[in-house]
């Protein structure tokens, strides 16, 4: 089985650039500073139109913050899954936890039913689980195709020991996909030490805003400072460099 790279793309433009670099799949997200939220219908449609050889997955996350969702939020997520399906997405990405750091099986079952027939990734909510091995078995029982995880550490490189154990325990039952801090300079090491077959990263570079006038007194993020005059866009050359690093491991 060949090794695959998934790019976290914050726009349809980044999705197209990921394809140019040779990505197998794109995870389309909005709200990257919050860890990723559901993108707009228009963004999904635009990405789908631009991607011809790269698969499109859409994150389903109605807000930032924790992964403990109310019944109304689960309803919103079900509607967003249906919208992603109608837009032509190949898969969706979500994860729900209970108060005690376990997988919320009831909420997940509702979402899995809504996503029937689509590829499902359980995202990095996994890294907030109290017991990763219990969560692994629960997620497998739900029928998810893969788990995106940093090995419950700040970066996937730091999480290599747990990632390796997860890959070993999962076997052929589910894909363990390392993500967070993956880059061309360490992807080969992560691949060799964990035996993972899929990898997730963004590969973005900053691009200056075209605005000539800046108001230094105002930030749209309020107390959380966000640089409104910088746009991060996926760089095809970074994607291609990562693809080349693991090409001979296939």
C-alpha positions as a printed Julia matrix, in Angstrom:
250×3 Matrix{Float64}:
   0.0    0.0     0.0
   1.39   3.39   -0.98
   1.97   6.13    1.57
  -0.47   9.03    1.36
  -0.38  12.69    2.3
  -3.41  14.68    3.39
  -3.18  18.47    3.43
  -5.18  20.63    5.82
  -6.37  23.37    3.45
  -7.95  26.58    4.74
  -9.36  27.6     1.36
 -10.24  26.33   -2.09
  -7.06  28.03   -3.32
  -4.97  26.05   -0.83
  -6.78  22.87   -1.86
  -5.79  23.45   -5.48
  -2.2   24.14   -4.44
  -2.16  20.92   -2.42
  -3.22  19.02   -5.53
  -0.46  20.75   -7.52
   2.06  19.48   -4.96
   0.86  15.9    -5.22
  -1.39  15.51   -2.17
  -3.6   12.43   -2.16
  -6.33  14.13   -0.12
  -7.35  17.51    1.25
  -9.1   18.22    4.54
 -10.94  21.49    3.94
 -11.3   23.67    7.04
 -12.24  27.17    8.09
 -11.17  28.71   11.42
  -7.63  27.32   11.46
  -6.63  29.38   14.57
  -9.42  27.54   16.43
  -8.2   24.15   15.25
 -10.54  23.98   12.26
 -14.26  24.56   11.82
 -16.78  23.72    9.1
 -16.1   25.67    5.89
 -18.84  27.44    3.97
 -20.94  25.79    1.28
 -19.34  28.07   -1.31
 -15.81  27.1    -0.24
 -16.65  23.38   -0.42
 -18.2   23.77   -3.88
 -15.23  25.78   -5.14
 -12.76  23.2    -3.8
 -14.71  20.35   -5.37
 -14.63  22.1    -8.75
 -10.86  22.64   -8.52
  -9.89  19.12   -7.4
  -9.72  16.55  -10.16
  -7.16  14.03   -8.85
  -7.12  14.82   -5.12
  -9.83  13.56   -2.78
 -11.83  16.08   -0.74
 -12.75  15.63    2.92
 -14.57  18.33    4.9
 -14.24  18.96    8.62
 -17.57  19.02   10.45
 -17.07  21.15   13.55
 -19.61  23.87   14.29
 -17.37  25.84   16.66
 -13.97  25.99   18.29
 -13.37  24.92   21.87
 -14.08  21.49   23.3
 -15.67  18.45   21.64
 -18.64  18.11   24.0
 -21.62  18.91   21.8
 -25.23  19.68   22.65
 -28.14  17.94   20.85
 -28.71  21.09   18.78
 -25.05  21.15   17.73
 -25.25  17.48   16.7
 -28.26  18.42   14.58
 -26.25  21.17   12.92
 -23.4   18.74   12.24
 -25.79  16.25   10.62
 -27.02  19.01    8.3
 -23.46  20.02    7.48
 -22.6   16.4     6.63
 -25.53  16.31    4.23
 -24.41  19.61    2.68
 -20.88  18.24    2.21
 -22.33  15.13    0.57
 -24.42  17.22   -1.84
 -21.36  19.33   -2.68
 -19.52  16.17   -3.74
 -17.16  15.65   -0.8
 -15.59  12.19   -0.62
 -15.51  12.16    3.16
 -16.07  14.05    6.4
 -14.02  14.6     9.54
 -15.5   14.86   13.04
 -15.21  13.67   16.63
 -17.36  13.89   19.76
 -16.36  13.36   23.39
 -18.29  12.99   26.64
 -17.64  14.92   29.84
 -15.19  12.36   31.16
 -12.89  12.32   28.15
 -14.36   9.28   26.44
 -15.86   8.94   22.98
 -19.51  10.06   22.94
 -20.87   6.92   21.3
 -24.46   8.14   21.04
 -23.51  11.39   19.32
 -21.05   9.6    17.06
 -23.65   7.05   16.01
 -25.97   9.86   14.9
 -23.19  11.41   12.83
 -22.06   8.08   11.39
 -25.59   7.42   10.21
 -25.69  10.85    8.56
 -22.34  10.08    6.89
 -23.28   6.61    5.66
 -21.44   5.81    2.45
 -18.76   8.48    3.01
 -15.24   8.04    4.36
 -15.08   9.19    8.01
 -12.01  10.4     9.9
 -12.16  10.82   13.68
 -10.12  13.99   14.16
  -7.79  15.19   16.92
 -10.54  15.1    19.5
  -8.82  11.73   19.96
  -5.87  13.56   21.52
  -8.15  14.82   24.27
  -9.35  11.31   25.22
  -8.56  10.01   28.71
  -7.79   6.46   27.53
  -6.46   6.3    23.95
  -6.68   2.52   23.7
 -10.29   2.35   24.83
 -11.07   5.2    22.42
  -9.3    3.32   19.62
 -11.55   0.29   20.07
 -14.69   2.43   20.31
 -13.84   4.34   17.13
 -13.14   1.09   15.29
 -16.53  -0.26   16.41
 -18.22   2.84   14.98
 -16.85   2.13   11.52
 -14.54   5.14   11.1
 -11.88   4.7     8.43
  -9.07   6.57   10.17
  -7.97   8.52   13.24
  -6.03  11.78   12.98
  -3.76  12.1    16.01
  -0.53  13.59   17.28
  -0.13  10.7    19.7
  -1.63  12.86   22.47
   1.43  15.1    22.46
   1.98  18.66   21.21
   3.42  17.34   17.94
   3.35  14.03   16.1
   7.13  13.75   16.39
   6.86  13.93   20.19
   3.97  11.46   20.03
   5.88   8.77   18.12
   5.82   6.17   20.96
   2.01   6.24   21.28
   1.53   6.54   17.53
   3.59   3.38   16.99
   1.58   1.49   19.59
  -1.68   2.68   18.07
  -0.57   1.55   14.61
   0.43  -1.85   16.02
  -2.86  -2.3    17.9
  -4.98  -1.05   15.01
  -3.5   -3.44   12.46
  -5.67  -3.44    9.34
  -8.8   -2.42   11.26
  -8.34   1.36   11.02
  -5.78   3.85    9.67
  -3.75   5.84   12.19
  -2.77   9.14   10.55
  -0.12  11.24   12.35
  -0.72  14.98   12.21
   0.43  18.23   13.86
   3.97  19.44   13.29
   4.56  17.05   10.4
   6.84  18.57    7.75
   9.27  17.49    5.03
  12.14  17.51    7.53
  10.56  14.93    9.88
   7.96  13.0     7.86
  10.42  10.25    6.96
  11.39   9.75   10.61
   7.74   9.57   11.67
   6.97   7.11    8.9
   9.88   4.82    9.7
   9.37   4.82   13.48
   5.56   4.52   13.58
   4.92   2.46   10.4
   2.0    4.8     9.66
   0.87   4.93    6.03
  -0.95   8.29    5.95
   0.22  11.71    7.14
  -1.5   15.06    7.71
  -0.05  18.57    7.64
  -0.74  22.04    6.23
   2.4   23.06    4.33
   1.39  26.73    4.45
   3.49  29.83    3.87
   2.45  33.4     4.75
   1.4   35.84    2.05
   1.11  39.53    2.78
  -2.3   41.17    2.44
  -2.86  43.49   -0.5
  -4.16  46.19    1.85
  -2.21  49.46    1.75
  -3.99  50.98    4.74
  -3.67  49.31    8.17
  -5.5   50.46   11.3
  -3.12  49.41   14.13
  -5.72  50.15   16.85
  -8.2   47.45   15.85
  -8.03  43.65   15.7
 -10.92  41.54   14.43
  -9.95  38.88   16.97
 -10.66  41.19   19.9
  -8.48  40.17   22.85
  -7.05  37.32   20.74
  -4.67  39.0    18.32
  -4.92  37.73   14.76
  -2.79  39.24   12.01
  -5.39  40.45    9.5
  -2.64  41.46    7.1
  -1.2   38.0     6.55
  -2.83  35.13    4.66
  -1.47  31.59    5.05
  -1.68  29.58    1.82
  -0.58  26.02    1.09
   2.72  25.94   -0.8
   2.91  23.25   -3.52
   6.68  23.0    -3.12
   6.35  22.01    0.56
   3.77  19.35   -0.3
   5.99  18.02   -3.09
   9.02  17.93   -0.78
   7.12  15.78    1.73
   5.87  13.48   -1.04
   9.45  13.02   -2.23
  10.73  12.28    1.28
   8.55   9.18    1.59
   8.28   8.14   -2.06
  10.84   5.33   -1.74
   9.08   3.93    1.34
   6.05   2.89   -0.7
